[in-house]
């Protein structure tokens, strides 16, 4: 039986793994170079994405590629430097979008996302941050009449997967979001989707709960991971720690410590940005909205109205490219009366595997080394279930959902 664990990375995934292992009586050390929840799990749109069941690279992507070329569309920015240095990953990402893969990946994503609000509600209650949860659904909006057909198609698709939604016209949209300017003729309200007003604060509160229950949090950079007598050793900027097992939950940085062990997980990133704006008087928003034509989320947050951008396929550490967040800011100003920009523009990186599914399980050929990363656009939502799957497998229990679609062996040989 496992008694000790190192969890590397205190984003939503690592913190959730730490809590789930601790619940099973394992002594856990959680290590992060920053305070918990200060990276990707800080800057996201805070959506608890119970209806995000279609992988980003689905068969419809093939028809959109031409429109994305030339980097004029707000949904996507492709750096030619990345395309030239990482052509294999991009081709694999496109290959995984083929129709024969769609049904199984939709089922896998639905199993991961279905209970996200229930899981977070329970943790928020235990962590004393339930006031941060909004139960008002999410609203998808279209700017043209063609949006009526798109809303209908999405409504029917979601219904066929047991997810309720409500088609709205301009008047219906104004009825539930009177602060929005009437520029959207069509909308789709998806009530089962939740959201929070500060994903960073929620992640930090879960980490505080872990510490309150006796868990150890170490703030240090992990510089190397290696096998040790006890199991696994993490060398850190302040020394080192050993335990029987190690869980790598380093989000977009997970590959950095695995490659020296001869493990290439095929992990890459989709960068994204956010900006906060002050709402002008009367500009209230009571849920997250997604402007389909503008390709941005707008979310009411503790800091102001947060606008998050589409996907920037630049190299992970390349300088910022603000084209998309600038376009999103301008589009958001058309939708809601917004005042000045608050603070700096934030950049993060969604950790992504070519099939848009996370990697959750034990690394092939490396007993005791567990992998929990690649949660892409839904990692804030799917942290708790990822933690439960990892902890159940570590302890030899039946996981809450079938872990097969997420097995590391699909990319790691
Ligand atoms: C713009 C944007 C919007 C998004 N919107 C949503 C949304 O609305 N809903 C949703 O569910 N998801 C959303 N996501 C995705 C979600 O934010 C991520 O999937 C999730 O935060 C990933 O969590 P993580 O714990 O894997 O990574 P992280 O939160 O990045 O955590 C990894 C941790 O590892 C630490 N670390 C890295 N290297 C080292 C090292 N060497 N030593 C020590 N520590 C290290 C980092 O400091 C960090 O704290 C969005 C992402 C972006 C970029």
XYZ file of C-alpha atoms and ligand atoms in Angstrom:
466
model
C 0.000 0.000 0.000
C 1.269 3.491 -0.909
C 1.935 5.701 2.120
C 3.780 8.727 0.764
C 3.447 10.846 -2.380
C 5.028 13.864 -4.003
C 2.690 15.951 -6.128
C 4.593 18.277 -8.450
C 2.606 21.364 -9.441
C -0.022 23.201 -7.396
C -2.397 24.261 -10.141
C -5.979 22.962 -10.101
C -4.808 19.516 -11.237
C -2.011 19.073 -8.688
C -4.020 20.494 -5.782
C -6.926 18.179 -6.655
C -4.583 15.159 -6.846
C -3.085 16.110 -3.471
C -6.518 16.342 -1.824
C -7.725 13.063 -3.314
C -4.569 11.160 -2.255
C -4.692 12.731 1.220
C -8.335 11.634 1.583
C -7.114 8.052 1.182
C -4.646 8.354 4.064
C -1.519 9.051 1.992
C 1.027 11.576 3.334
C 1.423 14.095 0.514
C 3.999 16.809 -0.178
C 2.775 19.319 -2.774
C 5.589 21.244 -4.482
C 5.328 24.370 -6.638
C 7.767 27.146 -7.453
C 4.978 29.670 -6.908
C 2.073 29.926 -4.511
C -0.769 27.542 -5.411
C -2.996 28.537 -8.328
C -0.856 31.342 -9.748
C -0.318 30.066 -13.309
C -2.792 28.626 -15.836
C -5.280 27.876 -13.069
C -5.255 31.583 -12.193
C -5.950 33.194 -15.537
C -8.658 31.078 -17.121
C -12.284 32.054 -17.726
C -13.508 30.199 -14.632
C -16.082 28.184 -16.551
C -17.115 24.826 -15.051
C -17.554 23.358 -18.472
C -20.212 20.664 -18.059
C -21.159 20.913 -21.737
C -17.667 21.031 -23.314
C -17.815 17.578 -24.805
C -16.635 18.237 -28.370
C -12.860 18.129 -28.798
C -11.343 21.283 -30.246
C -9.865 19.276 -33.104
C -13.083 17.727 -34.397
C -13.894 16.975 -38.058
C -15.329 20.512 -38.545
C -11.807 21.881 -38.022
C -10.791 20.780 -41.529
C -13.385 23.135 -43.057
C -12.190 26.066 -40.942
C -8.467 25.858 -41.684
C -8.568 28.053 -44.800
C -10.264 30.843 -42.798
C -7.549 30.644 -40.142
C -4.631 31.015 -42.556
C -3.106 34.475 -42.628
C -3.733 35.049 -38.905
C -6.699 37.348 -39.357
C -9.299 35.302 -37.441
C -9.539 36.029 -33.675
C -9.987 32.320 -32.853
C -6.485 31.286 -33.912
C -2.975 32.635 -34.266
C -0.369 30.322 -35.780
C 3.265 31.291 -35.497
C 5.232 30.109 -38.507
C 8.211 29.576 -36.231
C 6.205 26.994 -34.309
C 4.790 25.435 -37.473
C 8.306 24.979 -38.822
C 9.900 23.726 -35.588
C 7.038 21.438 -34.496
C 5.369 20.209 -37.710
C 4.935 16.665 -36.340
C 2.795 17.770 -33.391
C 0.564 19.992 -35.514
C 0.046 17.250 -38.104
C -0.804 14.753 -35.364
C -3.279 17.265 -33.889
C -4.959 17.549 -37.300
C -4.884 13.781 -37.851
C -6.645 13.163 -34.516
C -9.559 15.315 -35.759
C -10.612 12.646 -38.273
C -14.264 11.551 -38.112
C -13.564 7.972 -36.987
C -12.202 9.294 -33.665
C -14.990 11.737 -32.819
C -17.556 9.539 -31.099
C -15.115 7.947 -28.625
C -13.496 11.272 -27.749
C -16.874 12.941 -27.176
C -17.825 10.100 -24.823
C -14.512 10.462 -22.984
C -14.918 14.225 -22.589
C -18.484 13.847 -21.389
C -17.396 11.337 -18.742
C -14.808 13.875 -17.503
C -16.989 16.969 -17.526
C -20.482 15.702 -16.589
C -20.162 16.147 -12.817
C -17.778 19.097 -12.704
C -20.193 21.406 -10.892
C -21.083 18.723 -8.324
C -17.403 17.997 -7.614
C -16.474 21.656 -7.307
C -19.511 22.473 -5.197
C -18.478 19.820 -2.666
C -14.868 21.052 -2.545
C -15.884 24.723 -2.400
C -18.150 23.967 0.520
C -15.349 22.175 2.392
C -12.895 24.973 1.536
C -15.325 27.739 2.587
C -15.533 29.381 -0.856
C -18.992 28.334 -2.016
C -19.880 32.018 -2.439
C -17.579 32.042 -5.488
C -19.752 29.547 -7.405
C -22.301 30.899 -9.903
C -25.098 28.568 -10.926
C -26.414 30.736 -13.733
C -25.234 28.691 -16.729
C -23.302 30.001 -19.685
C -24.623 31.961 -22.669
C -23.329 31.419 -26.196
C -24.063 34.310 -28.551
C -24.040 34.847 -32.316
C -23.893 38.192 -34.140
C -25.688 37.199 -37.371
C -28.991 35.598 -38.326
C -27.044 32.448 -39.253
C -26.601 32.051 -35.518
C -30.192 30.798 -35.254
C -29.274 27.685 -37.231
C -26.030 27.239 -35.311
C -27.849 27.570 -31.970
C -30.484 25.050 -33.093
C -27.825 22.568 -34.278
C -25.942 22.848 -30.995
C -29.130 22.553 -28.973
C -30.051 19.341 -30.822
C -26.547 17.924 -30.463
C -26.453 18.630 -26.713
C -29.947 17.191 -26.286
C -28.839 13.958 -27.982
C -26.194 13.752 -25.236
C -28.633 14.452 -22.410
C -27.625 18.116 -21.916
C -30.427 20.707 -21.731
C -30.140 24.103 -23.375
C -32.455 26.926 -24.333
C -32.452 28.786 -27.665
C -32.894 32.540 -27.244
C -33.687 35.388 -29.626
C -32.620 39.022 -29.154
C -35.441 39.674 -26.710
C -34.762 36.515 -24.725
C -31.084 37.469 -24.458
C -31.989 40.951 -23.164
C -34.382 39.323 -20.705
C -31.609 37.426 -18.928
C -28.689 39.803 -19.600
C -30.179 43.318 -19.768
C -26.711 44.894 -19.537
C -25.657 43.542 -22.949
C -26.057 45.742 -26.011
C -28.643 44.217 -28.380
C -26.127 43.137 -31.036
C -26.789 39.407 -30.777
C -29.848 38.053 -32.625
C -29.298 34.465 -31.444
C -28.144 32.781 -28.283
C -28.011 29.464 -26.464
C -28.281 29.276 -22.687
C -26.724 26.135 -21.185
C -27.907 26.035 -17.566
C -25.800 23.078 -16.325
C -22.544 25.026 -16.819
C -21.234 26.762 -13.705
C -18.591 29.424 -13.207
C -16.538 31.085 -10.491
C -15.520 34.677 -9.857
C -11.818 33.906 -9.259
C -10.336 30.582 -10.393
C -6.993 31.456 -8.773
C -8.645 32.072 -5.398
C -10.604 28.808 -5.661
C -7.417 26.837 -6.417
C -5.646 28.562 -3.514
C -8.575 27.757 -1.202
C -8.388 24.053 -2.147
C -4.642 24.146 -1.402
C -5.354 25.786 1.973
C -7.841 22.992 2.708
C -5.133 20.424 1.913
C -2.739 22.204 4.303
C -5.409 22.485 7.012
C -5.850 18.723 6.816
C -2.160 18.214 7.487
C -0.726 18.300 3.951
C 2.707 19.825 3.367
C 3.150 22.542 0.729
C 6.705 23.340 -0.330
C 7.433 26.430 -2.415
C 10.449 25.463 -4.534
C 11.327 24.894 -8.168
C 11.724 21.234 -9.074
C 14.893 20.882 -11.110
C 15.075 17.106 -11.577
C 13.029 13.993 -11.041
C 14.724 10.614 -10.531
C 14.199 7.141 -9.117
C 15.301 6.744 -5.480
C 15.441 4.019 -2.851
C 12.091 5.109 -1.450
C 10.519 5.401 -4.909
C 10.953 8.858 -6.477
C 13.057 11.903 -5.667
C 12.421 15.510 -6.670
C 15.508 17.732 -6.590
C 14.432 21.261 -5.780
C 15.876 24.726 -5.468
C 15.776 24.280 -1.681
C 16.990 20.665 -1.403
C 14.911 17.669 -2.308
C 12.098 15.348 -1.257
C 11.456 11.620 -1.658
C 8.318 9.517 -1.572
C 7.019 6.178 -2.800
C 5.223 7.759 -5.746
C 5.412 11.025 -7.664
C 2.557 12.699 -9.537
C 3.602 15.053 -12.317
C 0.940 17.780 -12.548
C 3.047 20.607 -13.922
C 0.517 21.733 -16.534
C 2.261 23.163 -19.611
C 5.684 22.473 -18.048
C 5.095 18.754 -17.416
C 7.272 17.622 -20.324
C 10.320 19.505 -19.017
C 10.964 17.068 -16.148
C 9.905 13.966 -18.087
C 12.147 14.326 -21.112
C 15.384 13.698 -19.105
C 13.774 10.384 -18.033
C 13.343 9.429 -21.678
C 9.592 10.144 -21.616
C 8.122 12.283 -24.378
C 4.404 12.718 -23.642
C 3.680 14.661 -26.862
C 2.547 17.574 -24.698
C 2.285 20.988 -26.290
C 0.453 24.225 -25.557
C -2.273 26.503 -26.835
C -1.497 29.902 -25.432
C -4.243 32.336 -24.389
C -4.568 35.797 -22.869
C -6.853 37.669 -20.536
C -7.519 41.296 -19.803
C -9.723 42.882 -17.124
C -11.942 45.861 -17.900
C -14.011 47.999 -15.593
C -17.753 47.754 -16.289
C -19.431 51.115 -16.842
C -22.476 51.967 -14.746
C -25.288 49.493 -15.413
C -23.054 47.112 -17.367
C -23.830 44.022 -15.351
C -23.246 40.463 -16.417
C -24.604 37.575 -14.369
C -22.922 34.669 -16.159
C -20.053 33.951 -18.542
C -20.815 34.600 -22.185
C -19.086 33.304 -25.289
C -19.224 35.551 -28.357
C -18.870 32.990 -31.149
C -18.031 35.485 -33.914
C -15.670 37.462 -31.679
C -14.062 34.217 -30.366
C -13.730 35.330 -26.731
C -15.231 34.600 -23.339
C -16.391 37.453 -21.157
C -16.624 36.561 -17.470
C -17.603 38.661 -14.461
C -14.687 38.285 -12.039
C -13.628 39.695 -8.717
C -11.100 41.903 -10.553
C -13.561 43.241 -13.181
C -14.909 41.899 -16.460
C -12.367 39.311 -17.688
C -12.028 38.792 -21.414
C -10.166 35.650 -22.508
C -8.817 35.183 -26.002
C -8.764 32.313 -28.512
C -5.834 30.017 -29.229
C -2.326 31.337 -29.908
C -0.213 28.557 -31.410
C 3.118 30.216 -30.751
C 6.022 28.490 -28.981
C 5.331 28.246 -25.233
C 7.904 30.809 -24.144
C 7.840 33.157 -27.155
C 6.947 36.829 -26.544
C 3.271 37.834 -26.297
C 1.199 38.311 -29.451
C -1.673 40.659 -28.571
C -3.556 40.605 -31.891
C -6.313 38.305 -30.586
C -6.820 39.887 -27.159
C -6.870 43.346 -28.773
C -9.575 42.168 -31.194
C -11.468 40.507 -28.343
C -11.305 43.687 -26.256
C -12.733 45.741 -29.122
C -15.480 43.177 -29.759
C -16.344 42.998 -26.058
C -16.730 46.783 -25.947
C -19.395 46.449 -28.649
C -21.232 43.909 -26.511
C -21.044 45.563 -23.076
C -20.311 49.159 -21.998
C -16.779 48.790 -20.658
C -14.416 51.385 -19.251
C -10.673 51.344 -18.689
C -8.384 48.320 -18.763
C -7.404 47.195 -15.261
C -3.842 45.931 -14.772
C -1.632 44.042 -17.198
C -2.589 41.652 -19.979
C -2.057 38.071 -18.713
C -0.716 35.207 -20.810
C -1.126 31.514 -20.065
C -0.757 28.219 -21.900
C -3.368 25.476 -22.103
C -1.530 22.133 -21.809
C -2.629 20.080 -24.824
C -2.110 16.584 -26.190
C -2.822 15.883 -29.864
C -6.155 14.122 -29.173
C -7.406 16.927 -26.865
C -7.737 14.468 -23.972
C -5.648 14.664 -20.794
C -3.055 12.107 -19.750
C -4.117 10.464 -16.486
C -2.360 7.349 -15.244
C 0.941 5.627 -14.469
C 3.810 6.173 -16.892
C 4.702 3.067 -18.919
C 7.988 1.461 -17.759
C 8.180 3.792 -14.717
C 6.318 2.253 -11.753
C 5.257 4.825 -9.205
C 5.464 7.735 -11.637
C 1.958 9.090 -12.219
C 0.998 11.606 -14.889
C -1.844 14.129 -14.609
C -1.676 16.853 -17.247
C -2.895 17.932 -20.659
C -6.340 19.067 -19.499
C -6.342 21.655 -22.273
C -9.333 24.059 -22.277
C -11.134 22.344 -19.379
C -8.473 21.823 -16.721
C -10.051 24.127 -14.179
C -13.310 22.168 -14.520
C -11.772 18.697 -14.576
C -9.187 19.017 -11.789
C -11.272 17.279 -9.113
C -12.157 14.244 -11.252
C -8.572 13.970 -12.483
C -7.444 13.855 -8.845
C -10.021 11.195 -7.982
C -8.982 9.006 -10.938
C -5.296 9.221 -10.025
C -5.888 8.555 -6.309
C -8.238 5.627 -6.988
C -5.715 3.991 -9.342
C -2.817 4.575 -6.938
C -4.829 2.809 -4.222
C -6.054 -0.025 -6.444
C -9.683 1.149 -6.305
C -12.101 1.296 -9.228
C -11.812 4.827 -10.685
C -15.002 6.930 -10.830
C -14.957 6.804 -14.652
C -13.242 4.602 -17.230
C -9.624 5.866 -17.354
C -8.752 4.010 -20.588
C -9.168 7.007 -22.972
C -6.645 8.950 -20.872
C -3.962 6.253 -20.520
C -0.417 7.584 -20.947
C 0.472 4.613 -23.172
C -1.422 6.124 -26.099
C 1.503 8.483 -26.674
C 4.308 7.190 -24.425
C 6.010 3.971 -25.507
C -7.098 31.837 -21.615
C -7.497 30.543 -20.958
C -8.825 30.323 -20.605
C -9.228 29.125 -20.015
N -10.512 28.970 -19.591
C -10.883 27.841 -18.932
C -12.183 27.701 -18.378
O -12.999 28.614 -18.438
N -12.516 26.530 -17.747
C -11.621 25.517 -17.632
O -11.978 24.471 -17.073
N -10.343 25.633 -18.088
C -9.956 26.756 -18.732
N -8.681 26.892 -19.208
C -7.754 25.769 -19.061
C -7.235 25.638 -17.633
O -6.864 26.898 -17.134
C -6.045 24.677 -17.596
O -6.364 23.461 -18.257
C -5.688 24.344 -16.143
O -5.524 25.511 -15.397
C -4.425 23.518 -16.096
O -4.132 23.309 -14.744
P -2.785 22.616 -14.315
O -2.841 22.396 -12.848
O -2.528 21.444 -15.201
O -1.661 23.704 -14.718
P -1.197 25.011 -13.937
O -2.328 25.702 -13.305
O -0.346 25.797 -14.876
O -0.279 24.430 -12.789
C 1.018 23.927 -13.037
C 1.903 24.369 -11.873
O 3.195 23.807 -12.039
C 4.116 24.733 -11.504
N 5.438 24.437 -12.045
C 5.795 24.355 -13.344
N 7.085 23.983 -13.443
C 7.545 23.830 -12.182
C 8.791 23.429 -11.641
N 9.840 23.116 -12.394
N 8.894 23.356 -10.287
C 7.857 23.645 -9.489
N 6.658 24.022 -9.962
C 6.497 24.112 -11.292
C 3.577 26.087 -11.915
O 4.084 27.107 -11.083
C 2.077 25.883 -11.803
O 1.558 26.356 -10.580
C -8.257 28.090 -19.797
C -6.917 28.316 -20.120
C -6.535 29.535 -20.685
C -5.079 29.768 -21.007
